[in-house]
Short mmCIF file of C-alpha atoms in Angstrom, two decimals:
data_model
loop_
_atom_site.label_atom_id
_atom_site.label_comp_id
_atom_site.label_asym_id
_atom_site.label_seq_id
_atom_site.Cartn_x
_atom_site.Cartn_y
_atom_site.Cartn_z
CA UNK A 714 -1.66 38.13 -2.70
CA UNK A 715 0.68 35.65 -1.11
CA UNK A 716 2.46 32.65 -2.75
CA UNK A 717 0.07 29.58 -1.30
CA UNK A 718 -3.35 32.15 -2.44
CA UNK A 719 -1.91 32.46 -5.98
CA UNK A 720 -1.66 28.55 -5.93
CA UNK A 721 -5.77 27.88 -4.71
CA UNK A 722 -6.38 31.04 -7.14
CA UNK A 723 -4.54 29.09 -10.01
CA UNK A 724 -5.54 25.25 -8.97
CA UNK A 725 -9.44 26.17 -8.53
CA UNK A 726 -9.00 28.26 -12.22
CA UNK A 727 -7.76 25.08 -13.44
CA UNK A 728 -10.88 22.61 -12.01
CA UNK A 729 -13.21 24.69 -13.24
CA UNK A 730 -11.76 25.12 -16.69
CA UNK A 731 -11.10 21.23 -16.54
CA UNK A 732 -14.78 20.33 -16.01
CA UNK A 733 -16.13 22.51 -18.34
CA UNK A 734 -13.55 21.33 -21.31
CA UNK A 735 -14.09 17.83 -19.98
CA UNK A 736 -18.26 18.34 -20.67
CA UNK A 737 -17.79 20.70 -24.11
CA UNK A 738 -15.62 17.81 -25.52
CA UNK A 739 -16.81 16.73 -28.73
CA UNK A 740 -14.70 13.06 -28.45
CA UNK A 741 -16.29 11.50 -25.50
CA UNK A 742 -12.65 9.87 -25.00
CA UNK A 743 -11.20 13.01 -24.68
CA UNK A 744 -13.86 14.10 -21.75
CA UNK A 745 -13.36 11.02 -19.65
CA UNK A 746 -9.76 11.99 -19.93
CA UNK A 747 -10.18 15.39 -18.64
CA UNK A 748 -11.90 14.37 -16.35
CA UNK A 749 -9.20 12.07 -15.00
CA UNK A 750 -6.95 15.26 -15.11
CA UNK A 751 -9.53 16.82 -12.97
CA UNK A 752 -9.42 13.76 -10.52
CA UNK A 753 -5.66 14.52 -10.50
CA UNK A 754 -6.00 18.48 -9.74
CA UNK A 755 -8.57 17.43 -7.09
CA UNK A 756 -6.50 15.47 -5.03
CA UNK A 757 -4.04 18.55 -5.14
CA UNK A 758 -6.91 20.63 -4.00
CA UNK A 759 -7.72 18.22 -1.17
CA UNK A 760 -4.17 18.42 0.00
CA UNK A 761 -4.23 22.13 0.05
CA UNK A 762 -7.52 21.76 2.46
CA UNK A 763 -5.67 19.83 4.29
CA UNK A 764 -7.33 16.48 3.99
CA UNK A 765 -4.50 14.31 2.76
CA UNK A 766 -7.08 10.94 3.29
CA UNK A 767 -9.22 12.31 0.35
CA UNK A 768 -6.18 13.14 -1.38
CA UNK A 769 -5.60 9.56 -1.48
CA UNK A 770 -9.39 8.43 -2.08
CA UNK A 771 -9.35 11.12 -4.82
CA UNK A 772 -6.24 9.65 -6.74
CA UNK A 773 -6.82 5.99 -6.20
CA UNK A 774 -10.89 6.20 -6.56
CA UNK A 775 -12.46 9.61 -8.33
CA UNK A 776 -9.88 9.88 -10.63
CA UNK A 777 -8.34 6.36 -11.00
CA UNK A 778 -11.40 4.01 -10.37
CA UNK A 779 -13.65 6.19 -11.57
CA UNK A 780 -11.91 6.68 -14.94
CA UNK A 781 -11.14 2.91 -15.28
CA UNK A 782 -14.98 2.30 -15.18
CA UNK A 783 -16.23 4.68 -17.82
CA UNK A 784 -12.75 3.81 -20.39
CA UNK A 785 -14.43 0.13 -19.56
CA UNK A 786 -18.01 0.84 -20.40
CA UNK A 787 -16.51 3.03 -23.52
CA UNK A 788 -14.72 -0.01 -25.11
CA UNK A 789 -18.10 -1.91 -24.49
CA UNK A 790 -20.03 0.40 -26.37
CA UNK A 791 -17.58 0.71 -28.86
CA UNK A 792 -18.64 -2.82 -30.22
CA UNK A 793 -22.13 -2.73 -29.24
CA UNK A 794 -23.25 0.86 -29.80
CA UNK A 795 -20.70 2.61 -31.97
CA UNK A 796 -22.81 5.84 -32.26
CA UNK A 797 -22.86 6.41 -28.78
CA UNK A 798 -19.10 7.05 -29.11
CA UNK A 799 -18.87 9.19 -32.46
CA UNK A 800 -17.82 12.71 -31.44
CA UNK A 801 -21.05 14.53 -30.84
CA UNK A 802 -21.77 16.83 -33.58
CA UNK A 803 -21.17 20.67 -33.28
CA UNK A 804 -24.36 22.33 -32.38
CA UNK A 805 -26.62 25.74 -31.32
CA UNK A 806 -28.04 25.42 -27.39
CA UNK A 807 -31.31 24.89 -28.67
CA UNK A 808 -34.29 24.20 -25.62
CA UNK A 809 -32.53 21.90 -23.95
CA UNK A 810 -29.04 23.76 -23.43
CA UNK A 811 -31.29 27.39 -22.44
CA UNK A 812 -32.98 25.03 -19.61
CA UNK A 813 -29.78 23.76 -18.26
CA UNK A 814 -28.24 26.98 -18.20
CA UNK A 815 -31.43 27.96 -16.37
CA UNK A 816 -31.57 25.51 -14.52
CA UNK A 817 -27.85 25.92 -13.53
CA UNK A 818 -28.70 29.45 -11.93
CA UNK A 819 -30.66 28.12 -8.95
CA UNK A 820 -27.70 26.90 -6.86
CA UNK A 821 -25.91 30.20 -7.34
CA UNK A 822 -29.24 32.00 -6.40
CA UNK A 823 -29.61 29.76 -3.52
CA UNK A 824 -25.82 30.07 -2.12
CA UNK A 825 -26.26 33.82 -2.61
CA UNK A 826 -29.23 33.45 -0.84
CA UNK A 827 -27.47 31.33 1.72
CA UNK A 828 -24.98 33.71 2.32
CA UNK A 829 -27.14 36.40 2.70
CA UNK A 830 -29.26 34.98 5.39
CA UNK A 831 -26.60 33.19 7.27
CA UNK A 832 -23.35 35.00 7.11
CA UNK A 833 -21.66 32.94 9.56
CA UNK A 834 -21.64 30.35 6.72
CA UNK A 835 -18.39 31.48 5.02
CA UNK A 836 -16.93 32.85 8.48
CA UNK A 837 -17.98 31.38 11.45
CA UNK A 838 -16.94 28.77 13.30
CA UNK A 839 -16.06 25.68 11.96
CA UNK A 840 -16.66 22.19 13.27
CA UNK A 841 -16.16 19.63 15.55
CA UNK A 842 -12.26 19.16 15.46
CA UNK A 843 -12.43 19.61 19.07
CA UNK A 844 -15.16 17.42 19.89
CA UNK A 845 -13.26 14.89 18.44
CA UNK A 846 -9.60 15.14 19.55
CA UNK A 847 -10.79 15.30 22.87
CA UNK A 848 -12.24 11.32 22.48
CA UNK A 849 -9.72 10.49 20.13
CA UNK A 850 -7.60 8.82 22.74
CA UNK A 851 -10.49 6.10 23.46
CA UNK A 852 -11.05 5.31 19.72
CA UNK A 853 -8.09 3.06 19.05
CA UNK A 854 -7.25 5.07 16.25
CA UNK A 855 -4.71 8.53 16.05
CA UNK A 856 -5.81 9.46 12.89
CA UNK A 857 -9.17 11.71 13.62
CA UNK A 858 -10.42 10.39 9.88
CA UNK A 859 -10.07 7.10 10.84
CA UNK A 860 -11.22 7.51 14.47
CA UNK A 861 -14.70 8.55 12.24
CA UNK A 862 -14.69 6.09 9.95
CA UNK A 863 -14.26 2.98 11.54
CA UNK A 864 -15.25 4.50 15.26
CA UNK A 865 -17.37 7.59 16.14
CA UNK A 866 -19.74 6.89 12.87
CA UNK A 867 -19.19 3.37 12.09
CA UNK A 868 -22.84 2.49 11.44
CA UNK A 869 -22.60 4.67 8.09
CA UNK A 870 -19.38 3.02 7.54
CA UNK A 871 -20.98 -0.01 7.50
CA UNK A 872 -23.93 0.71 5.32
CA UNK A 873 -21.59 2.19 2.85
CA UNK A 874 -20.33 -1.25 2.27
CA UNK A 875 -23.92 -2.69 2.37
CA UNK A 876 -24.19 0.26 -0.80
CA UNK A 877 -21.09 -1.43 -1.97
CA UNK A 878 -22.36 -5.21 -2.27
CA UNK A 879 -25.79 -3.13 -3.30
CA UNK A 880 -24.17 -1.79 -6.65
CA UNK A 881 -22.72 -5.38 -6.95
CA UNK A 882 -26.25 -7.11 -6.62
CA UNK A 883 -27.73 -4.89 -9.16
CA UNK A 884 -25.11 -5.40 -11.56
CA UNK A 885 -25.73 -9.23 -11.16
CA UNK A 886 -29.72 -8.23 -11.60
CA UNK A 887 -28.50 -6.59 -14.97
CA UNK A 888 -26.55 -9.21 -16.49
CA UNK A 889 -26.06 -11.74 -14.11
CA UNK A 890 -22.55 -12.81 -12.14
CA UNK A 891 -19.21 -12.37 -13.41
CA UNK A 892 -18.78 -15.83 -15.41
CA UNK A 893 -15.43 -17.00 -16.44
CA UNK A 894 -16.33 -17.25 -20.12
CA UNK A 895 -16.73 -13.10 -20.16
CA UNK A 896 -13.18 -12.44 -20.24
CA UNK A 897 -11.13 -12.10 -23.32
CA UNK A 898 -8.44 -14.49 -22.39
CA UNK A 899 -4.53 -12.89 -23.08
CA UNK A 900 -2.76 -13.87 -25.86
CA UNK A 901 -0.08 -12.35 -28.16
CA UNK A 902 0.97 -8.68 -26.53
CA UNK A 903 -1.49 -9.20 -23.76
CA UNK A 904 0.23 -11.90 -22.85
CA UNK A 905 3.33 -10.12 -21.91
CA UNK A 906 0.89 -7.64 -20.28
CA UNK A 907 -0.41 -10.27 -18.11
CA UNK A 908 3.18 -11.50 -16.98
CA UNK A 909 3.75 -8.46 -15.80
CA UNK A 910 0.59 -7.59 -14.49
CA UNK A 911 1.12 -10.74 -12.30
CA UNK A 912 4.31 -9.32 -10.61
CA UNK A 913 2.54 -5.93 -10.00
CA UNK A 914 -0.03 -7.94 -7.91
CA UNK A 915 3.30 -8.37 -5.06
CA UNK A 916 3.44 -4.58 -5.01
CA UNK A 917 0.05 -3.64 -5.24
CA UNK A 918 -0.91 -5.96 -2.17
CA UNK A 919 2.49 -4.62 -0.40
CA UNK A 920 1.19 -0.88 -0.84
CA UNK A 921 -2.28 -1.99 0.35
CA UNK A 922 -1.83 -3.46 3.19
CA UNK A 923 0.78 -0.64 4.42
CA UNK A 924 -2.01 1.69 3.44
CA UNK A 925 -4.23 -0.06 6.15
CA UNK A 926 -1.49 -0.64 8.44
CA UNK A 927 -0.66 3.42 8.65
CA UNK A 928 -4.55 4.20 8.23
CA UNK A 929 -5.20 4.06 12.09
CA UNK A 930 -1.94 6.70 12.71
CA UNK A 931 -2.15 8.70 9.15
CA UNK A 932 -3.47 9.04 6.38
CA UNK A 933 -4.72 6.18 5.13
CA UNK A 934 -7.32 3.23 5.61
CA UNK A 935 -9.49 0.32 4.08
CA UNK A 936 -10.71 2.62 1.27
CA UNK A 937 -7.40 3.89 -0.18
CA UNK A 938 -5.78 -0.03 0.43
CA UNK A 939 -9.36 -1.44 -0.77
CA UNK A 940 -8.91 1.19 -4.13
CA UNK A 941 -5.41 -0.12 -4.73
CA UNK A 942 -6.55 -3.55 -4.94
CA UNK A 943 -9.31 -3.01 -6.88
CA UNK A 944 -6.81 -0.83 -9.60
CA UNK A 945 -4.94 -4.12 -9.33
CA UNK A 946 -7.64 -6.51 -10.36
CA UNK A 947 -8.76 -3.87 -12.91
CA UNK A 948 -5.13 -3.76 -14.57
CA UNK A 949 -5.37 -7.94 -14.35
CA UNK A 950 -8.80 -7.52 -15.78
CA UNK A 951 -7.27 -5.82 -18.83
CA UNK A 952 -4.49 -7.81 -19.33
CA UNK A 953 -6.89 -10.81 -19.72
CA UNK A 954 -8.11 -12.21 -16.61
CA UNK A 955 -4.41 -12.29 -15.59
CA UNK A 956 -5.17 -12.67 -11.79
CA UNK A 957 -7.95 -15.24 -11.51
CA UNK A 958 -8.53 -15.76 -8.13
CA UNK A 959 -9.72 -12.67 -7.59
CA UNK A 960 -12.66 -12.96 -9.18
CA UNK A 961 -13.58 -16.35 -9.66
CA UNK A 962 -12.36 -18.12 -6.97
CA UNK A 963 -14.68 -20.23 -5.01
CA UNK A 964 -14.45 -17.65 -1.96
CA UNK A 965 -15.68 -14.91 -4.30
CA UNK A 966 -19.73 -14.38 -1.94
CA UNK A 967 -17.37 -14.74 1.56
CA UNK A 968 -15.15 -12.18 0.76
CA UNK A 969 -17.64 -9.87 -0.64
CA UNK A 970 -19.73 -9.95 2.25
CA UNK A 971 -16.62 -10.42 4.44
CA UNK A 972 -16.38 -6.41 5.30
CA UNK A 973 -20.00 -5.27 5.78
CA UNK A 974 -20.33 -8.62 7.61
CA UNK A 975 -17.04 -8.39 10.54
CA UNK A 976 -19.04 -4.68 10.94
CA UNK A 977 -22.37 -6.47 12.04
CA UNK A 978 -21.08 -9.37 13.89
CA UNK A 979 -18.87 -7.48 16.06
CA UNK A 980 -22.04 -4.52 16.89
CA UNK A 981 -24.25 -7.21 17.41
CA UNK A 982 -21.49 -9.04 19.74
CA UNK A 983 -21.25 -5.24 21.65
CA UNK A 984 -24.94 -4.89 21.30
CA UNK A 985 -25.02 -7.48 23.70
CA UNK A 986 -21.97 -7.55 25.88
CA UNK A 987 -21.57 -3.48 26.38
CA UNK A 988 -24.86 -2.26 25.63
CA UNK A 989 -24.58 -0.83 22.36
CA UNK A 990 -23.90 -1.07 18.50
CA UNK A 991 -20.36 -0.52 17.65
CA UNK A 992 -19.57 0.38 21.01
CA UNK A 993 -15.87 -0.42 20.94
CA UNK A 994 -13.71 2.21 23.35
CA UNK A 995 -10.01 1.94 25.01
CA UNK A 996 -7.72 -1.17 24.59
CA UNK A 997 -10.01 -3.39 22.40
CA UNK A 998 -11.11 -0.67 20.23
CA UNK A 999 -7.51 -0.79 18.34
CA UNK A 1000 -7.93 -4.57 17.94
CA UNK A 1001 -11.33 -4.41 16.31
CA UNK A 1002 -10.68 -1.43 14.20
CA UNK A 1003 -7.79 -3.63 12.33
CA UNK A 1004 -9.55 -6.66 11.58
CA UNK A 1005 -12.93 -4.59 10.51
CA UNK A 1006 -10.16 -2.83 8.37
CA UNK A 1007 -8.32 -5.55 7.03
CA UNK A 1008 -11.69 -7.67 5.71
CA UNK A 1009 -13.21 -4.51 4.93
CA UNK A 1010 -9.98 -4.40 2.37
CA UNK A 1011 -10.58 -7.33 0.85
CA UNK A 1012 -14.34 -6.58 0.11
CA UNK A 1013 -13.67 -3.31 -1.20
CA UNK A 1014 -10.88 -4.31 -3.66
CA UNK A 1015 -13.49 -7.01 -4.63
CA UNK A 1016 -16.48 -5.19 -5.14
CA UNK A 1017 -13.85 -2.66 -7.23
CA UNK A 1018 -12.70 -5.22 -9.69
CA UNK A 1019 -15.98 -6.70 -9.99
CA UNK A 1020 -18.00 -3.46 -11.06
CA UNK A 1021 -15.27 -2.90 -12.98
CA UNK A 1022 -15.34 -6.29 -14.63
CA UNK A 1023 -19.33 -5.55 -14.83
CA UNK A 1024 -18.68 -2.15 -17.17
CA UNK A 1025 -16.42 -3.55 -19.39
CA UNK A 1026 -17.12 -6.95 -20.36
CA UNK A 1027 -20.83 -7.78 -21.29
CA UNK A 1028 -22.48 -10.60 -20.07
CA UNK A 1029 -20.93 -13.64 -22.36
CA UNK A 1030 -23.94 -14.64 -25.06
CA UNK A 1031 -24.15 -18.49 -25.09
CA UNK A 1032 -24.23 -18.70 -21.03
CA UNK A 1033 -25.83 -15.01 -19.61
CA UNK A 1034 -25.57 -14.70 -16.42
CA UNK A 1035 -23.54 -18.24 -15.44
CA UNK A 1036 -22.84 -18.09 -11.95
CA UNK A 1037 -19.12 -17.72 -10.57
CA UNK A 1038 -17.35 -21.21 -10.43
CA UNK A 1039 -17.78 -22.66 -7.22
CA UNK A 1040 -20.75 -20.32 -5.81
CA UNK A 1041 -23.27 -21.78 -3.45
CA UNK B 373 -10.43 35.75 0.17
CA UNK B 374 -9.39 33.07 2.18
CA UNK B 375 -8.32 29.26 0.94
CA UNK B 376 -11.86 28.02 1.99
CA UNK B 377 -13.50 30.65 0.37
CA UNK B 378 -12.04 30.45 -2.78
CA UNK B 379 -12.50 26.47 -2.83
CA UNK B 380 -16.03 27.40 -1.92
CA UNK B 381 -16.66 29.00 -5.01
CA UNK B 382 -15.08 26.26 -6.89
CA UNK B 383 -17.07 23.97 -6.00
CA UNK B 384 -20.03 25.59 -6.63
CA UNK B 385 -18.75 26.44 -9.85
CA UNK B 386 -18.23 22.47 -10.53
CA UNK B 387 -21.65 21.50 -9.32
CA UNK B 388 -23.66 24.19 -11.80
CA UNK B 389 -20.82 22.53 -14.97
CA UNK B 390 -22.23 19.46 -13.77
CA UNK B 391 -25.83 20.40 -13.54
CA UNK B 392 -25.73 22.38 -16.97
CA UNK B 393 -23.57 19.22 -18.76
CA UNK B 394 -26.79 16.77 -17.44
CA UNK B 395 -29.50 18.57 -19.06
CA UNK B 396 -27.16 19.75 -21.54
CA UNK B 397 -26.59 16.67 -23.20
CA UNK B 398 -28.59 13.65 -24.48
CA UNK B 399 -25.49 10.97 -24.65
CA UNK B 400 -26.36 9.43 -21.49
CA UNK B 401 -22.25 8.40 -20.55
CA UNK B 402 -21.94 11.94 -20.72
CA UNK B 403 -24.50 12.54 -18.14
CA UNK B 404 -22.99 9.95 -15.89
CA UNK B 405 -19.56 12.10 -16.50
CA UNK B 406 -21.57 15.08 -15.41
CA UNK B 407 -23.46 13.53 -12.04
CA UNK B 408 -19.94 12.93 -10.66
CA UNK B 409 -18.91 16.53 -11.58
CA UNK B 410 -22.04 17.06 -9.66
CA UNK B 411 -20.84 14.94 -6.66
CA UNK B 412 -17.36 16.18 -7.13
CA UNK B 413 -18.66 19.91 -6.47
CA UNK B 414 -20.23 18.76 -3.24
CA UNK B 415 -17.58 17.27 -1.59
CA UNK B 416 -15.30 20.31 -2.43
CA UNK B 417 -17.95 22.59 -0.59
CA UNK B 418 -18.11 20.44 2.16
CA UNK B 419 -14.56 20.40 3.01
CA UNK B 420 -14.02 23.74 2.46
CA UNK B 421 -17.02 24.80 4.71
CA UNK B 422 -15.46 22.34 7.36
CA UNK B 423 -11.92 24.96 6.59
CA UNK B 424 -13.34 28.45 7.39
CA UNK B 425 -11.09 29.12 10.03
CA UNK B 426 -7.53 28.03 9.38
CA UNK B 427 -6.71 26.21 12.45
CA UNK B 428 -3.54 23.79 12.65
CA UNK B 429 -5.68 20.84 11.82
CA UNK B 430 -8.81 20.79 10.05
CA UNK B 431 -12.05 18.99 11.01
CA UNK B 432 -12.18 15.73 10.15
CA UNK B 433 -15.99 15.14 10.07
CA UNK B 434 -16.26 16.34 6.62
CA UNK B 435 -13.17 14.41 5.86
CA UNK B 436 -15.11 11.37 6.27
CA UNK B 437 -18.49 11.95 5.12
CA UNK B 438 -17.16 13.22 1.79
CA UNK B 439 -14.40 9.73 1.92
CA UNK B 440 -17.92 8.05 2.47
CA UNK B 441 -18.78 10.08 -0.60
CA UNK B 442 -16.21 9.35 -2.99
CA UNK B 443 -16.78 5.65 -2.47
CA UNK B 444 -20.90 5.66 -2.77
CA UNK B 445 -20.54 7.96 -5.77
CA UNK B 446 -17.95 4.94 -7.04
CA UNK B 447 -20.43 2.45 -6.48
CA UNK B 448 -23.20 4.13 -8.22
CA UNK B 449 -21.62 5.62 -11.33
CA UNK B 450 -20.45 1.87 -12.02
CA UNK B 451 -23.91 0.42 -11.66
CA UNK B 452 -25.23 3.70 -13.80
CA UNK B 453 -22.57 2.14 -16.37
CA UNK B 454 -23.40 -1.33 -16.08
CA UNK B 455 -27.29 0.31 -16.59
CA UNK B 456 -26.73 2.53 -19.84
CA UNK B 457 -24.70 -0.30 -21.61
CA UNK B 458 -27.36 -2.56 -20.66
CA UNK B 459 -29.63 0.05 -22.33
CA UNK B 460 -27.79 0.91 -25.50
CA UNK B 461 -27.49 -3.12 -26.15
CA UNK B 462 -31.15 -4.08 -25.72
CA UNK B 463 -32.24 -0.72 -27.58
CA UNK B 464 -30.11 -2.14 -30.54
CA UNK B 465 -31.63 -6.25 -30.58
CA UNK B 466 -35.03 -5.08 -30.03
CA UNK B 467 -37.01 -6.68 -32.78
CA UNK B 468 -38.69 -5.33 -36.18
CA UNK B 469 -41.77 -4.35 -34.24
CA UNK B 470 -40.59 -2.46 -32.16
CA UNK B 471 -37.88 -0.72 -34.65
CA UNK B 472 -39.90 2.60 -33.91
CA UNK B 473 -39.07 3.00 -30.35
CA UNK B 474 -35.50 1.96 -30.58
CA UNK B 475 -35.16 4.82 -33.08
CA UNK B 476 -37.12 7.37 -31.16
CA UNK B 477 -34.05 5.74 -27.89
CA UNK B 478 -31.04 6.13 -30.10
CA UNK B 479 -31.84 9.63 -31.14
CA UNK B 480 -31.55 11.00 -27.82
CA UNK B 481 -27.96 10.72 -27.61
CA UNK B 482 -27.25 11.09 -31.42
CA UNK B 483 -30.02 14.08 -32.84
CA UNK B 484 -30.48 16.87 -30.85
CA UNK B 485 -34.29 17.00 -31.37
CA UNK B 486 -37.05 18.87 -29.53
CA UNK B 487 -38.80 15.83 -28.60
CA UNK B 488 -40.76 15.87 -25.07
CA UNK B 489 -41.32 12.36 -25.38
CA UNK B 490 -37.75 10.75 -25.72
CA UNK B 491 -35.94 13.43 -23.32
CA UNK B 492 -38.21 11.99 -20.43
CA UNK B 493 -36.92 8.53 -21.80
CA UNK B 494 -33.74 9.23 -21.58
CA UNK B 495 -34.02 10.85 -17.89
CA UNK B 496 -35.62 7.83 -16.54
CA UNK B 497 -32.71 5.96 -17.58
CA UNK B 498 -30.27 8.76 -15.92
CA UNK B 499 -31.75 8.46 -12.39
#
């Protein structure tokens, strides 16, 4: 067994051993932790599959994101629902556990199946690399992720942020709009927090829009950059509603829409002068990809902080639901 | 065994955690923690099915329909979130009359009864 096998043997021993101690943890904190750790070991495993853009995602959004939301909901429940957060008691399987360990056979039955049937499913051919780096040059974008993305499939691209302002809308059906009075405004420590969450802001929008800038040539994009402003809204969450504009600013709708929006402008703009949705090739391909990209950013780092905002802070009791400050 | 094979197996590995960990447990955070275990698994299959043959760059289709993934999975475990606190909070200022069914709520994530009744409850809530 070489050196780079004993490191996938060791890495995919580790995610496995991860999720399971981040499920069998009796301190709920202590699972969503683990399962940050996991987020951490993933992105390790997507750079040994050589997919350095999920790498990225992985960091910034399944571990980072992802963990921010449920540490969020967790201090929530802590005041409203203590119970829910008590270390679970140690107990026998019992029904329930004997079903879902049942129930946990069928997908290895069905891959053994799988493989069975179809043996060219863990050695055939793979893929359409080739497919694709032969049109990459018309796409406007080197980066064959990318060229995906924002080209070759951009309709899914652009319902995924239509699922994006969808998760937003039913938050607002839950417990209405982000209002200003939610946030625990910083004082004491937080304070200091909140200075220097305001200088990270510089960075943070430094690193995300080189993230988009380098997205169309490596790896990259309007998710990772999108990602690293939502972490930076979260952090100014925390810190007390450090960064205000970027949540209740009278732009707030605009830029939420702003990404899924550009998308369905410009197809319905090609729709009409070349023929078909999306159907952006050559020259102004490159253009278009970059300002989809950029507003797609902002949207995304929006919707982030948001949903965020939405897990953590429950809607404020004397006004529920009070619109955002300067909403139509 | 090959990289992709042996991230195959991972991931299928992951996905059955996640399965057992939803029905597994009645706190219902914990089966948001296990969905994107769950999702997790998926996207590690995918990519490594899109791997089988080591060639000097991989194909990217996966690439992006699991990035698509990661960011729908995002967007849904925060509005799951947003939906169990939202659950656990009106479950505890329901009023005297209803005191029954609150109590019959709470004690699927804190008892780990037999009861048909409140495990359907809680699954409702889950999907």
């Amino acid at each position: 067994m070489n050196g780079a096998l004993l490191i996938d043997v060791l890495l995919a021993a580790g995610l496995v051993v991860l999720a399971g101690a981040s499920l069998r943890a009796r301190d709920l904190f202590t699972g969503v932790v683990t399962f940050m750790i996991f987020g951490l070991l993933m992105s390790l495993a997507w750079v040994r599959l050589a997919a350095p853009d999920l790498a990225l995602a992985e960091a910034a959004i399944g571990s980072g994101i992802t963990g921010a939301l449920f540490l969020g909901a967790m201090r929530r429940l802590e005041e409203s629902a203590p119970e829910v957060i008590a270390p679970a008691p140690e107990r026998p399987p019992g029904a329930n556990g004997r079903f879902a360990l049942a129930l946990g056979g069928i997908p290895l039955a069905l891959y053994f199946a799988a493989t069975a049937l179809v043996p060219a499913l863990l050695d055939g051919p793979s893929g359409l690399a080739e497919p694709v780096a032969a049109v990459l040059k018309e796409s406007g974008a080197e980066n064959p992720v990318t060229a995906i993305i924002l080209n070759l499939r951009g309709y899914d691209t652009m319902l995924e942020l239509v699922v994006l302002l969808l998760a937003w809308s039913g938050v607002c059906v839950l417990q209405g709009e982000l209002g200003r009075t939610n946030i625990v405004p910083a004082t004491g420590e937080l304070a200091v927090l909140g200075a220097f969450v305001r200088f990270l802001r510089f960075p943070g929008v430094i690193v995300a829009g080189y993230l988009v800038w380098v997205g169309g040539a490596a790896p990259g994009g309007a998710f990772q950059a999108g990602a690293m402003l939502g972490g930076v809204g979260a952090v100014g969450l925390m810190a007390g509603g450090a960064i205000r504009p970027l949540y209740a600013g009278p732009g707030v709708r605009p830029v939420l829409v702003a990404g899924a929006g550009i998308f369905m402008i410009i197809g319905l703009l090609l729709s009409i002068t070349a023929g078909a949705f999306l159907a952006y090739r050559g020259a102004q391909a490159k253009t278009l990809i970059l300002i989809i990209e950029i507003l797609s950013t902002l949207s995304i780092g929006l919707v982030l902080t948001l949903l965020f905002a939405a897990c953590t802070f429950p809607p404020s009791p004397e006004r529920p639901g009070e619109p955002v400050e300067g909403a139509p | 065994m090959t990289t992709a094979a042996i991230y195959l197996t991972t991931g299928l590995a992951v996905f059955i955690i996640g399965v057992v960990g939803l029905f597994w447990n009645r706190n219902l955070v914990r089966r948001a923690l296990s969905l994107n275990f769950m999702a997790t698994g998926v996207f590690l299959f995918l990519v490594a099915l899109g791997r089988r043959d080591p060639m000097p760059f991989a194909d990217p289709v996966p690439h992006a329909l699991v990035l698509t993934g990661i960011v729908v999975a995002v967007s849904t475990t925060a509005l799951l979130l947003v939906l169990i606190c939202r659950f656990y909070e009106t479950a505890e200022t329901e009023g005297e009359s209803s005191v029954n069914a609150s109590a019959e709520r709470t004690s699927v994530v804190q008892n780990h009864g037999e009861n048909g009744a409140s495990e359907t409850d809680g699954g409702e809530v889950t999907t």
